[in-house]
Short mmCIF file of C-alpha atoms and ligand atoms in Angstrom, two decimals:
data_model
loop_
_atom_site.label_atom_id
_atom_site.label_comp_id
_atom_site.label_asym_id
_atom_site.label_seq_id
_atom_site.Cartn_x
_atom_site.Cartn_y
_atom_site.Cartn_z
CA MET I 128 -57.58 134.67 82.22
CA LYS I 129 -58.93 131.69 80.30
CA SER I 130 -62.86 131.28 80.84
CA TYR I 131 -63.50 126.86 81.38
CA ALA I 132 -65.78 124.59 80.66
CA TYR I 133 -66.28 122.53 83.82
CA PHE I 134 -67.00 119.22 84.41
CA PRO I 135 -67.17 117.97 88.24
CA GLY I 136 -67.91 114.72 88.16
CA CYS I 137 -70.37 112.83 90.99
CA SER I 138 -66.60 112.51 94.04
CA MET I 139 -66.78 116.89 93.58
CA ASP I 140 -69.70 117.00 94.55
CA SER I 141 -70.12 114.43 97.73
CA THR I 142 -66.58 113.17 98.65
CA ALA I 143 -64.19 115.19 97.88
CA VAL I 144 -65.07 118.47 99.71
CA THR I 145 -61.66 119.21 100.73
CA TYR I 146 -61.00 119.08 96.79
CA LYS I 147 -63.56 121.31 96.58
CA LYS I 148 -63.57 123.55 98.82
CA SER I 149 -60.40 124.14 98.60
CA PHE I 150 -60.04 124.78 95.19
CA GLU I 151 -63.28 127.16 95.52
CA TYR I 152 -60.96 128.94 97.65
CA ILE I 153 -58.36 129.06 95.13
CA ALA I 154 -60.60 130.29 92.00
CA ALA I 155 -62.14 133.36 94.71
CA LYS I 156 -58.69 134.29 95.38
CA THR I 157 -57.10 134.54 91.77
CA GLY I 158 -60.33 134.91 89.48
CA LEU I 159 -60.43 132.28 88.23
CA ASP I 160 -64.20 131.63 86.16
CA LEU I 161 -65.16 127.89 86.00
CA LYS I 162 -68.91 127.56 83.53
CA GLU I 163 -70.50 124.50 85.08
CA ILE I 164 -71.93 122.38 82.26
CA PRO I 165 -75.61 122.82 82.48
CA ASP I 166 -77.35 119.29 83.40
CA TRP I 167 -73.86 117.03 83.05
CA SER I 168 -74.39 113.95 83.98
CA CYS I 169 -71.63 110.82 84.59
CA CYS I 170 -68.73 109.67 82.45
CA GLY I 171 -69.84 106.84 83.18
CA SER I 172 -66.47 105.38 84.70
CA THR I 173 -64.68 102.20 84.27
CA ALA I 174 -67.78 100.39 84.81
CA ALA I 175 -69.28 101.13 81.33
CA HIS I 176 -66.61 100.67 79.46
CA THR I 177 -66.22 96.80 81.47
CA LYS I 178 -69.67 96.43 79.84
CA ASN I 179 -70.15 98.03 76.81
CA GLU I 180 -68.29 100.10 75.14
CA LYS I 181 -70.34 102.53 73.03
CA MET I 182 -71.63 103.16 76.66
CA ALA I 183 -68.75 104.58 77.56
CA TYR I 184 -68.15 106.82 74.85
CA ALA I 185 -71.28 108.42 74.43
CA LEU I 186 -71.94 108.86 78.44
CA ALA I 187 -69.43 110.96 78.22
CA ALA I 188 -69.91 112.26 75.02
CA ARG I 189 -72.96 113.50 76.01
CA ASN I 190 -71.12 115.65 78.19
CA LEU I 191 -69.04 117.12 76.23
CA ALA I 192 -71.52 117.48 73.53
CA LEU I 193 -73.33 120.21 76.16
CA ALA I 194 -70.32 121.53 76.51
CA GLU I 195 -70.21 122.89 72.60
CA LYS I 196 -73.73 123.47 72.68
CA HIS I 197 -73.53 126.25 75.69
CA PHE I 198 -70.15 126.74 75.63
CA PRO I 199 -68.82 127.01 71.75
CA GLY I 200 -65.01 126.98 71.46
CA LEU I 201 -64.03 126.78 75.67
CA ASP I 202 -62.05 124.08 77.10
CA VAL I 203 -63.55 121.05 78.95
CA VAL I 204 -62.00 120.62 83.06
CA THR I 205 -62.76 118.02 84.69
CA PRO I 206 -60.97 117.79 88.90
CA CYS I 207 -61.37 113.83 88.48
CA ALA I 208 -58.67 111.36 86.75
CA ALA I 209 -61.36 108.83 85.82
CA CYS I 210 -63.78 111.72 83.89
CA TYR I 211 -60.24 112.95 82.64
CA SER I 212 -60.18 109.63 81.00
CA ARG I 213 -63.00 108.67 79.66
CA LEU I 214 -63.37 112.37 79.41
CA ARG I 215 -60.29 112.39 76.18
CA TYR I 216 -61.28 108.50 75.28
CA ALA I 217 -64.52 109.28 73.55
CA ASN I 218 -62.48 112.66 71.95
CA TYR I 219 -60.38 110.57 71.63
CA ALA I 220 -62.29 107.81 69.54
CA ALA I 221 -64.75 109.65 67.55
CA ARG I 222 -61.19 112.14 66.30
CA LYS I 223 -60.00 108.69 65.01
CA ASN I 224 -63.06 107.37 63.80
CA GLU I 225 -65.51 109.49 61.67
CA ASP I 226 -68.27 106.78 61.96
CA LEU I 227 -68.19 106.18 65.40
CA ARG I 228 -68.30 110.44 65.89
CA GLN I 229 -71.65 110.02 63.78
CA GLU I 230 -73.72 107.23 65.38
CA ILE I 231 -72.50 108.87 68.94
CA GLU I 232 -74.20 112.04 67.73
CA GLU I 233 -77.40 109.51 66.77
CA ILE I 234 -77.31 107.95 69.48
CA LEU I 235 -76.85 111.59 71.46
CA GLN I 236 -79.26 113.15 69.55
CA MET I 237 -76.83 116.00 69.00
CA GLU I 238 -74.06 117.51 67.46
CA TYR I 239 -71.14 116.01 69.07
CA LYS I 240 -68.38 117.92 66.52
CA ALA I 241 -65.26 116.31 69.45
CA GLU I 242 -63.82 119.43 69.24
CA PRO I 243 -62.78 121.26 72.91
CA GLU I 244 -59.73 119.86 75.14
CA VAL I 245 -59.74 118.84 77.65
CA LEU I 246 -57.78 119.12 79.64
CA ASN I 247 -57.69 118.42 83.68
CA PHE I 248 -56.91 120.51 87.35
CA LEU I 249 -52.52 120.00 86.42
CA ASP I 250 -53.22 121.20 83.25
CA LEU I 251 -55.31 124.43 84.17
CA PHE I 252 -53.40 124.44 87.43
CA SER I 253 -50.28 124.78 84.41
CA ASP I 254 -51.77 128.18 83.06
CA PRO I 255 -48.83 130.46 83.21
CA ASP I 256 -52.07 132.48 83.54
CA LEU I 257 -52.78 131.75 86.51
CA GLN I 258 -49.43 130.55 88.52
CA GLU I 259 -49.32 134.55 88.58
CA GLU I 260 -52.22 135.60 89.90
CA ILE I 261 -51.53 132.73 92.47
CA ARG I 262 -47.86 134.02 93.15
CA LYS I 263 -48.97 137.16 93.22
CA GLY I 264 -51.41 135.50 96.66
CA ILE I 265 -48.89 134.08 98.28
CA LYS I 266 -48.99 134.35 102.02
CA ARG I 267 -47.33 131.41 103.59
CA GLN I 268 -44.17 129.75 101.68
CA LEU I 269 -44.73 125.81 102.63
CA LYS I 270 -40.85 125.66 102.67
CA GLY I 271 -39.47 122.08 103.85
CA LEU I 272 -42.77 120.55 103.46
CA LYS I 273 -41.16 117.63 102.06
CA ALA I 274 -44.28 115.84 99.07
CA ALA I 275 -44.92 112.06 97.30
CA CYS I 276 -46.81 114.26 93.94
CA TYR I 277 -49.16 111.21 93.58
CA TYR I 278 -50.42 110.25 90.08
CA GLY I 279 -52.46 107.58 89.55
CA CYS I 280 -52.96 105.92 86.21
CA LEU I 281 -55.35 107.75 84.62
CA MET I 282 -53.71 111.12 84.17
CA SER I 283 -50.53 109.28 82.94
CA ARG I 284 -52.13 106.60 80.65
CA PRO I 285 -52.30 105.47 78.02
CA ARG I 286 -50.05 108.29 76.68
CA GLU I 287 -51.95 108.29 73.43
CA VAL I 288 -55.43 109.39 74.36
CA THR I 289 -53.16 110.88 77.47
CA GLY I 290 -50.95 113.14 75.48
CA GLU I 291 -48.37 112.42 78.59
CA THR I 292 -44.49 113.10 76.86
CA ASP I 293 -43.37 111.15 80.52
CA PRO I 294 -46.24 108.85 82.10
CA GLU I 295 -43.43 107.32 84.39
CA ASN I 296 -42.47 110.81 85.25
CA PRO I 297 -45.27 113.33 85.05
CA MET I 298 -43.76 117.05 86.76
CA LYS I 299 -46.81 119.06 86.30
CA MET I 300 -48.19 119.06 89.98
CA ASP I 301 -44.51 118.73 91.25
CA GLU I 302 -43.58 122.37 89.35
CA ILE I 303 -47.26 123.58 90.80
CA LEU I 304 -46.21 122.86 94.15
CA ARG I 305 -42.63 125.04 94.30
CA LEU I 306 -45.09 127.09 93.59
CA VAL I 307 -45.55 127.41 96.36
CA GLY I 308 -42.87 125.94 98.50
CA VAL I 309 -43.42 122.77 98.69
CA GLU I 310 -40.66 119.87 98.20
CA PRO I 311 -40.96 117.56 96.63
CA VAL I 312 -39.39 114.55 96.72
CA ILE I 313 -38.03 111.82 93.75
CA TRP I 314 -39.30 108.60 94.75
CA ASP I 315 -40.91 105.47 92.43
CA TYR I 316 -45.20 105.07 92.80
CA LYS I 317 -46.11 108.36 91.08
CA THR I 318 -47.99 106.98 88.32
CA GLU I 319 -48.11 103.32 89.89
CA CYS I 320 -52.08 102.66 90.30
CA CYS I 321 -53.66 101.97 93.59
CA GLY I 322 -56.52 98.83 92.63
CA ALA I 323 -59.26 102.13 91.79
CA SER I 324 -62.52 100.21 92.45
CA HIS I 325 -60.82 97.01 93.55
CA GLN I 326 -60.39 98.93 96.54
CA VAL I 327 -64.67 97.78 96.98
CA ASP I 328 -64.87 95.01 95.41
CA ALA I 329 -61.73 93.07 95.52
CA PRO I 330 -59.91 94.30 98.82
CA GLU I 331 -57.62 90.75 99.17
CA ALA I 332 -56.14 91.89 95.80
CA SER I 333 -55.88 95.39 95.95
CA ARG I 334 -54.63 96.70 99.67
CA GLU I 335 -51.58 95.83 99.69
CA LEU I 336 -50.57 97.35 96.31
CA ILE I 337 -51.67 101.52 98.58
CA ASP I 338 -49.36 100.18 101.04
CA ARG I 339 -46.64 99.70 98.30
CA ILE I 340 -47.57 103.82 97.53
CA PHE I 341 -47.13 104.79 101.41
CA ARG I 342 -44.49 101.75 101.64
CA ASN I 343 -42.59 104.10 98.71
CA ALA I 344 -43.61 107.50 99.82
CA GLN I 345 -42.00 106.88 103.55
CA ALA I 346 -39.08 105.58 101.83
CA ASN I 347 -38.36 108.47 99.75
CA HIS I 348 -38.62 110.84 103.34
CA ALA I 349 -42.00 111.90 101.99
CA ASP I 350 -43.54 114.49 104.94
CA ILE I 351 -47.21 114.14 103.81
CA ILE I 352 -48.54 112.51 99.98
CA VAL I 353 -50.07 115.15 97.47
CA THR I 354 -52.92 113.42 94.99
CA ALA I 355 -55.27 115.53 91.92
CA CYS I 356 -58.14 113.43 92.09
CA PRO I 357 -61.19 112.53 94.53
CA LEU I 358 -60.76 108.66 93.98
CA CYS I 359 -57.05 108.34 94.30
CA ASN I 360 -57.37 110.97 97.92
CA MET I 361 -60.06 108.62 99.38
CA ASN I 362 -57.86 105.53 98.64
CA LEU I 363 -55.27 106.10 100.66
CA ASP I 364 -57.13 108.46 103.01
CA MET I 365 -59.66 106.33 104.01
CA ARG I 366 -57.09 103.56 104.14
CA GLU I 367 -54.62 104.79 105.88
CA GLU I 368 -54.92 103.52 109.87
CA GLU I 369 -56.60 100.40 108.27
CA ILE I 370 -53.13 99.41 106.34
CA ASN I 371 -51.05 100.84 109.61
CA ARG I 372 -53.55 97.64 111.66
CA LYS I 373 -53.71 94.87 108.37
CA PHE I 374 -49.42 95.34 107.87
CA GLN I 375 -48.44 95.93 111.33
CA ARG I 376 -46.89 99.80 109.98
CA SER I 377 -47.02 102.81 111.56
CA TYR I 378 -47.32 105.24 108.78
CA GLN I 379 -47.79 109.03 109.17
CA ILE I 380 -48.36 109.89 105.80
CA PRO I 381 -51.75 112.39 105.56
CA VAL I 382 -52.93 112.98 102.17
CA PHE I 383 -53.74 115.69 100.46
CA GLN I 384 -54.94 117.06 97.27
CA PHE I 385 -52.93 119.39 95.28
CA THR I 386 -55.36 122.02 96.05
CA GLU I 387 -55.15 122.47 99.79
CA LEU I 388 -51.52 123.25 100.24
CA ILE I 389 -52.41 126.04 97.25
CA ALA I 390 -54.83 126.90 99.61
CA ILE I 391 -52.98 127.21 102.52
CA ALA I 392 -50.06 129.36 100.36
CA LEU I 393 -52.97 132.07 99.55
CA GLY I 394 -54.15 132.49 103.63
CA ALA I 395 -57.04 129.99 103.65
CA SER I 396 -58.04 128.97 107.16
CA ALA I 397 -58.49 125.36 108.48
CA SER I 398 -62.25 125.28 107.71
CA GLU I 399 -61.59 127.35 103.98
CA CYS I 400 -59.64 124.60 102.74
CA GLY I 401 -61.50 121.56 104.21
CA ILE I 402 -58.14 119.84 105.86
CA HIS I 403 -61.00 118.54 108.78
CA HIS I 404 -62.27 116.89 106.77
CA HIS I 405 -59.00 114.28 105.80
CA PHE I 406 -59.63 111.03 107.64
CA PHE I 407 -56.09 110.42 108.39
CA PRO I 408 -55.46 113.47 110.76
CA ALA I 409 -53.66 115.95 108.90
CA PHE I 410 -52.99 119.10 111.14
CA ASP I 411 -50.35 117.82 112.95
CA VAL I 412 -47.56 117.81 110.54
CA ILE I 413 -48.69 121.29 109.37
CA ASN I 414 -48.61 122.67 112.78
CA ASP I 415 -45.27 121.25 113.11
CA GLN I 416 -44.17 123.06 110.03
CA ILE I 417 -45.35 125.67 111.42
CA ARG I 418 -43.81 125.91 114.45
CA SER I 419 -40.03 124.85 113.43
CA GLY I 420 -40.97 128.18 111.38
CA ASN I 421 -40.36 126.63 108.07
CA ILE I 422 -43.63 127.83 106.69
CA SER I 423 -43.13 131.74 106.11
CA GLU I 424 -45.71 134.04 106.85
CA LYS I 425 -46.22 136.88 105.17
CA ARG I 426 -45.50 140.11 107.67
CA GLU I 427 -48.83 142.11 107.70
CA GLN I 428 -50.42 137.63 107.48
CA VAL I 429 -48.31 137.21 110.30
CA GLN I 430 -50.01 140.42 112.57
CA LYS I 431 -53.05 139.61 111.14
CA VAL I 432 -53.32 136.24 112.54
CA GLN I 433 -52.83 137.42 115.84
CA GLU I 434 -55.33 140.16 115.41
CA ASP I 435 -57.94 137.55 114.39
CA PRO I 436 -56.91 133.95 115.05
CA LEU I 437 -59.26 132.79 113.33
CA LYS I 438 -58.69 133.74 110.24
CA SER I 439 -55.74 133.14 108.75
CA GLY I 440 -54.02 130.85 111.92
CA PRO I 441 -56.55 128.54 112.44
CA ILE I 442 -55.07 125.61 110.68
CA ILE I 443 -52.35 125.75 114.23
CA VAL I 444 -55.87 125.91 116.54
CA GLY I 445 -54.80 122.22 116.15
CA LYS I 446 -57.56 119.30 115.91
CA ALA I 447 -60.95 120.66 115.06
CA GLY I 448 -61.69 117.32 113.03
CA LYS I 449 -59.71 114.81 114.54
CA MET D 975 -76.11 81.98 76.78
CA GLU D 976 -73.43 81.08 73.59
CA LYS D 977 -71.92 77.27 74.47
CA ILE D 978 -69.12 76.41 75.23
CA LEU D 979 -65.87 76.64 72.97
CA ASN D 980 -63.56 73.75 70.98
CA ARG D 981 -60.16 74.88 69.31
CA ASP D 982 -61.05 76.29 66.22
CA GLU D 983 -64.27 78.62 67.24
CA GLY D 984 -61.26 79.65 70.29
CA ARG D 985 -58.66 80.31 67.94
CA LEU D 986 -61.34 82.86 65.78
CA LEU D 987 -62.78 84.84 68.55
CA ALA D 988 -58.56 85.39 69.93
CA GLU D 989 -57.81 86.63 66.48
CA ARG D 990 -61.53 88.76 66.85
CA ILE D 991 -60.36 90.57 69.88
CA ALA D 992 -57.30 90.66 69.13
CA LYS D 993 -57.43 92.49 65.48
CA GLU D 994 -60.69 94.93 67.05
CA ALA D 995 -57.71 95.61 70.04
CA ASP D 996 -55.06 96.67 67.50
CA VAL D 997 -52.60 93.17 68.37
CA LYS D 998 -49.93 91.70 66.78
CA LEU D 999 -50.53 88.25 69.14
CA HIS D 1000 -47.15 86.50 67.24
CA GLU D 1001 -45.00 89.88 68.58
CA CYS D 1002 -45.66 89.12 71.89
CA TYR D 1003 -41.60 87.30 73.02
CA GLN D 1004 -42.61 86.06 75.84
CA CYS D 1005 -40.42 89.24 78.22
CA GLY D 1006 -42.44 89.15 80.77
CA LYS D 1007 -41.24 92.97 81.53
CA CYS D 1008 -45.75 93.14 81.41
CA SER D 1009 -46.59 90.60 84.51
CA ALA D 1010 -43.05 92.04 86.35
CA GLY D 1011 -44.64 95.95 86.50
CA CYS D 1012 -48.44 94.78 86.78
CA PRO D 1013 -49.40 95.87 90.13
CA MET D 1014 -52.30 92.90 90.00
CA ALA D 1015 -50.51 90.49 89.74
CA GLY D 1016 -49.56 89.38 92.36
CA SER D 1017 -53.86 88.47 93.02
CA PHE D 1018 -53.46 86.88 89.06
CA ASP D 1019 -54.04 83.27 88.79
CA LEU D 1020 -52.54 83.82 84.93
CA MET D 1021 -49.27 86.44 84.16
CA PRO D 1022 -51.01 88.56 81.73
CA ARG D 1023 -47.93 87.39 79.36
CA GLN D 1024 -49.94 84.01 79.95
CA ILE D 1025 -52.60 85.82 78.76
CA VAL D 1026 -50.98 86.28 75.26
CA HIS D 1027 -49.58 83.47 74.82
CA LEU D 1028 -52.31 81.17 75.64
CA MET D 1029 -55.05 83.60 73.28
CA HIS D 1030 -52.15 83.22 70.95
CA LEU D 1031 -52.92 79.20 70.91
CA GLY D 1032 -56.27 79.74 71.20
CA ASP D 1033 -57.07 78.21 74.40
CA MET D 1034 -59.38 81.01 74.46
CA GLU D 1035 -61.07 78.54 77.51
CA THR D 1036 -58.60 79.14 80.26
CA VAL D 1037 -58.75 83.15 79.19
CA MET D 1038 -62.54 83.65 79.94
CA LYS D 1039 -61.93 81.34 82.96
CA SER D 1040 -59.45 83.03 84.65
CA LYS D 1041 -59.37 85.07 87.30
CA SER D 1042 -56.82 87.78 86.56
CA ILE D 1043 -59.89 89.54 83.46
CA TRP D 1044 -61.59 89.77 86.17
CA LEU D 1045 -59.32 92.09 88.86
CA CYS D 1046 -56.50 93.38 85.98
CA ALA D 1047 -57.15 97.49 86.98
CA SER D 1048 -56.29 98.80 83.34
CA CYS D 1049 -53.90 100.38 83.87
CA HIS D 1050 -51.74 100.22 81.41
CA THR D 1051 -49.01 99.84 82.93
CA CYS D 1052 -47.75 96.75 80.95
CA VAL D 1053 -48.31 98.78 77.44
CA GLU D 1054 -47.32 101.51 78.29
CA ARG D 1055 -43.54 99.28 79.32
CA CYS D 1056 -43.79 95.79 76.89
CA PRO D 1057 -41.36 96.52 74.11
CA HIS D 1058 -44.04 95.47 71.44
CA ASP D 1059 -47.49 97.15 72.66
CA ILE D 1060 -48.98 94.87 73.13
CA ASP D 1061 -52.05 96.69 74.56
CA ILE D 1062 -53.23 93.98 77.23
CA PRO D 1063 -55.42 95.69 78.64
CA ALA D 1064 -57.61 95.78 75.40
CA LEU D 1065 -57.51 91.84 75.27
CA MET D 1066 -58.65 92.00 78.68
CA GLU D 1067 -61.60 93.58 78.40
CA LYS D 1068 -62.49 92.63 75.75
CA SER D 1069 -62.42 89.36 76.42
CA ARG D 1070 -63.82 89.71 79.98
CA MET D 1071 -67.64 91.21 77.27
CA GLU D 1072 -66.80 87.09 75.70
CA ALA D 1073 -66.77 85.76 78.92
CA GLN D 1074 -69.71 87.38 80.49
CA LYS D 1075 -71.24 86.29 77.73
CA ARG D 1076 -71.00 83.31 78.00
CA GLY D 1077 -71.66 82.96 81.89
CA TYR D 1078 -67.88 82.27 82.91
CA CYS D 1079 -67.18 85.29 86.03
CA ALA D 1080 -64.62 84.58 88.34
CA VAL D 1081 -63.96 86.94 90.43
CA ARG D 1082 -68.18 87.67 91.46
CA ASN D 1083 -68.05 90.92 92.87
CA VAL D 1084 -66.22 93.17 90.57
CA LYS D 1085 -68.99 92.13 88.26
CA LEU D 1086 -71.85 92.40 90.89
CA PHE D 1087 -69.38 96.42 91.62
CA ASN D 1088 -69.66 96.76 88.33
CA ASP D 1089 -73.69 96.21 87.67
CA ILE D 1090 -74.84 97.72 90.25
CA PHE D 1091 -72.65 101.39 89.16
CA THR D 1092 -74.05 100.80 86.19
CA GLU D 1093 -77.82 100.42 87.34
CA THR D 1094 -76.76 103.57 89.67
CA ILE D 1095 -76.29 105.38 86.70
CA ARG D 1096 -80.06 104.23 85.12
CA GLY D 1097 -80.95 105.48 87.71
CA PHE D 1098 -80.19 109.41 88.46
CA GLY D 1099 -78.27 109.52 85.75
CA LYS D 1100 -74.69 110.35 88.32
CA SER D 1101 -73.68 107.88 90.53
CA GLN D 1102 -74.21 107.84 94.15
CA GLU D 1103 -71.24 106.64 96.62
CA VAL D 1104 -73.97 105.92 99.61
CA ILE D 1105 -75.70 104.02 98.15
CA LEU D 1106 -73.97 102.00 95.85
CA GLU D 1107 -71.67 101.28 99.09
CA GLY D 1108 -74.66 100.35 100.76
CA ILE D 1109 -76.61 97.66 98.19
CA TYR D 1110 -72.90 96.45 97.18
CA ASN D 1111 -71.78 95.73 101.14
CA VAL D 1112 -75.59 93.79 100.56
CA GLY D 1113 -75.54 92.11 97.61
CA SER D 1114 -71.92 90.43 97.67
CA GLY D 1115 -73.28 89.49 101.47
CA ARG D 1116 -69.96 91.60 102.83
CA LEU D 1117 -71.89 93.90 105.30
CA LEU D 1118 -69.40 95.70 107.18
CA GLN D 1119 -66.86 96.83 104.26
CA ASP D 1120 -65.96 100.57 104.81
CA ILE D 1121 -69.76 100.83 106.08
CA ASN D 1122 -68.21 102.04 108.93
CA HIS D 1123 -66.67 104.65 107.55
CA VAL D 1124 -70.49 105.61 106.78
CA PRO D 1125 -70.78 107.68 110.18
CA GLU D 1126 -68.25 109.10 110.31
CA MET D 1127 -68.30 110.09 106.66
CA LEU D 1128 -71.95 111.83 107.38
CA GLN D 1129 -70.07 113.64 110.11
CA LYS D 1130 -67.60 115.20 108.67
CA GLU D 1131 -69.16 115.80 106.02
CA ILE D 1132 -67.49 114.36 103.36
CA VAL D 1133 -70.88 112.51 101.91
CA ARG D 1134 -73.95 114.17 101.94
CA PRO D 1135 -77.22 112.76 102.20
CA GLU D 1136 -79.50 113.68 99.06
CA LEU D 1137 -79.06 112.56 95.91
CA ASN D 1138 -77.64 113.78 93.24
CA GLN D 1139 -79.63 113.64 90.06
CA VAL D 1140 -79.86 114.60 86.39
CA ARG D 1141 -82.02 116.12 85.46
CA ASN D 1142 -82.79 114.69 82.40
CA LYS D 1143 -82.65 111.90 83.43
CA ASP D 1144 -84.58 109.84 80.55
CA HIS D 1145 -81.79 111.22 78.04
CA VAL D 1146 -79.16 108.74 79.61
CA ARG D 1147 -81.25 106.46 79.99
CA SER D 1148 -81.96 106.39 76.53
CA ILE D 1149 -78.09 107.30 75.44
CA MET D 1150 -78.34 103.71 77.66
CA LYS D 1151 -81.18 102.21 76.21
CA LYS D 1152 -79.67 102.91 72.38
CA CYS D 1153 -76.07 101.13 73.03
CA GLU D 1154 -77.92 98.14 74.82
CA GLU D 1155 -80.16 97.21 71.90
CA GLY D 1156 -77.48 98.19 69.12
CA GLY D 1157 -74.84 95.44 70.79
CA ALA D 1158 -71.90 95.97 72.19
CA LEU D 1159 -68.90 97.67 70.30
CA ASN D 1160 -66.89 94.55 71.07
S1 SF4 U 2098 -65.42 109.18 87.24
FE1 SF4 U 2098 -66.50 108.86 88.79
S2 SF4 U 2098 -66.90 110.87 90.15
FE2 SF4 U 2098 -66.53 110.67 87.05
S3 SF4 U 2098 -68.02 111.16 86.15
FE3 SF4 U 2098 -68.68 108.51 87.05
S4 SF4 U 2098 -68.73 108.66 89.18
FE4 SF4 U 2098 -68.41 110.32 88.68
S1 SF4 U 2099 -54.69 105.88 91.14
FE1 SF4 U 2099 -56.13 104.66 91.59
S2 SF4 U 2099 -57.64 106.35 91.85
FE2 SF4 U 2099 -56.09 106.77 90.59
S3 SF4 U 2099 -56.24 106.97 88.43
FE3 SF4 U 2099 -55.67 105.21 89.12
S4 SF4 U 2099 -56.81 104.21 89.39
FE4 SF4 U 2099 -58.03 106.08 89.81
S1 SF4 U 2100 -44.68 92.95 78.06
FE1 SF4 U 2100 -44.70 92.78 76.51
S2 SF4 U 2100 -43.53 91.26 74.69
FE2 SF4 U 2100 -42.46 91.07 76.81
S3 SF4 U 2100 -44.17 89.42 77.46
FE3 SF4 U 2100 -45.24 91.03 77.98
S4 SF4 U 2100 -46.41 91.54 75.89
FE4 SF4 U 2100 -45.32 89.22 75.27
S1 SF4 U 2101 -53.78 97.37 82.91
FE1 SF4 U 2101 -54.47 95.02 84.28
S2 SF4 U 2101 -52.68 93.64 83.55
FE2 SF4 U 2101 -51.76 95.34 82.60
S3 SF4 U 2101 -50.39 96.12 84.20
FE3 SF4 U 2101 -52.98 96.84 84.33
S4 SF4 U 2101 -53.31 95.12 86.63
FE4 SF4 U 2101 -51.46 94.25 85.43
#
């Protein structure tokens, strides 16, 4: 399988525990080889580019230059949609404008060729070799689980930066989840913005964005919403209860990272995929599916459940987290 | 701080911003598709369509005093759907930077958040979510917001109290300093 340079981004080291755990589980099972960029720093996020455009490029480019230096020839992969966007913007701007590229080198005091491609986790999991490894390792089929795949904005737009051919209806996550039996629903808010940091600095203006996303997922009969970004995930998961209170809703739609579902399919226990770290309880939906027989386990695996309940049945163990 | 703009200065500024954003303001035919799809429009005081129109008229004063330029989430929905590819988030962003230079800020908390975020990068090289929320809440007087999630975050190990830092902080700092001294690209 291909190797990649890895830019985790700040959230992967702090709030994104479920993402990190489930991803590490998958990596161990499939032999995925990610090489963390030594001494990477924050990509600058939106704050730097709302203040100083050059700083936004330079902060992102520092990480790309480090990747070029330590892992020449490897593509850079990142799990965060915001990091993905910032890193790609830097490459896009530097490739278009040679003067800017040289100026960034001058600022960094490092060589920066803007050569490696920047990929997100959905790109990574679209790699046929990795998909084959996943297919081979499946222990549970998550049949009947209806998922609203939520891509958010920055992985899709602007298309000249992301290269997404259909920014209104991306399909990568849908296809990845189908591998393990999940049934993606057709819905309207796949790439709707969740408000980003305005959830913190302008909550009155932005809570309704989250409400609309849940409402549309519910209207289209989704059991769960699935994300591929620490920020998209936190903005939905952490605020679902508040939204229910504030707008008098009764959403019962846990929010998963797509890697959690892959890890569950590969046989991960609850603690191995991090399901107990959710804000909004996520156990029941998986347990219900197992009880109703929708999630089927391979025979060898079922026996193992009886022998060693902690190893693979733990999802049924119940409400460890909440 | 630069002083308030007269009509001609406003026109020149709008033209400069449009040029940098690679936008031809006269191409907008006010169809309103941008505003219809904008997720933040409910809180805007000027619709995206109106921002383009006002800039075309050279009325930068009104644009720079608006809340919309601060509340735009740069989600790019409008430009994706605009029949003329008018890059509204770039217009918003550049207007916001110009507004800052002149001391205008219609939504103080957005600026505060951005400022604190940038300072945590300068301080640690990585963003610090816990500190960020903490300082932000104190600075904006919103003491309770999201703080109620912190014990739960610690308990579920969603955040870890130790700090994530870059080893070569000086490198990050010198990058930021050079960019600030060299003036923004705007
Ligand atoms: S965008 Fe967010 S997650 Fe990515 S490096 Fe910056 S602060 Fe960290
Ligand atoms: S959906 Fe929200 S968190 Fe995700 S990329 Fe868009 S603004 Fe950022
Ligand atoms: S969608 Fe484009 S053309 Fe239509 S009003 Fe908005 S900016 Fe103008
Ligand atoms: S980029 Fe800004 S103006 Fe355009 S749709 Fe998004 S929030 Fe609205």
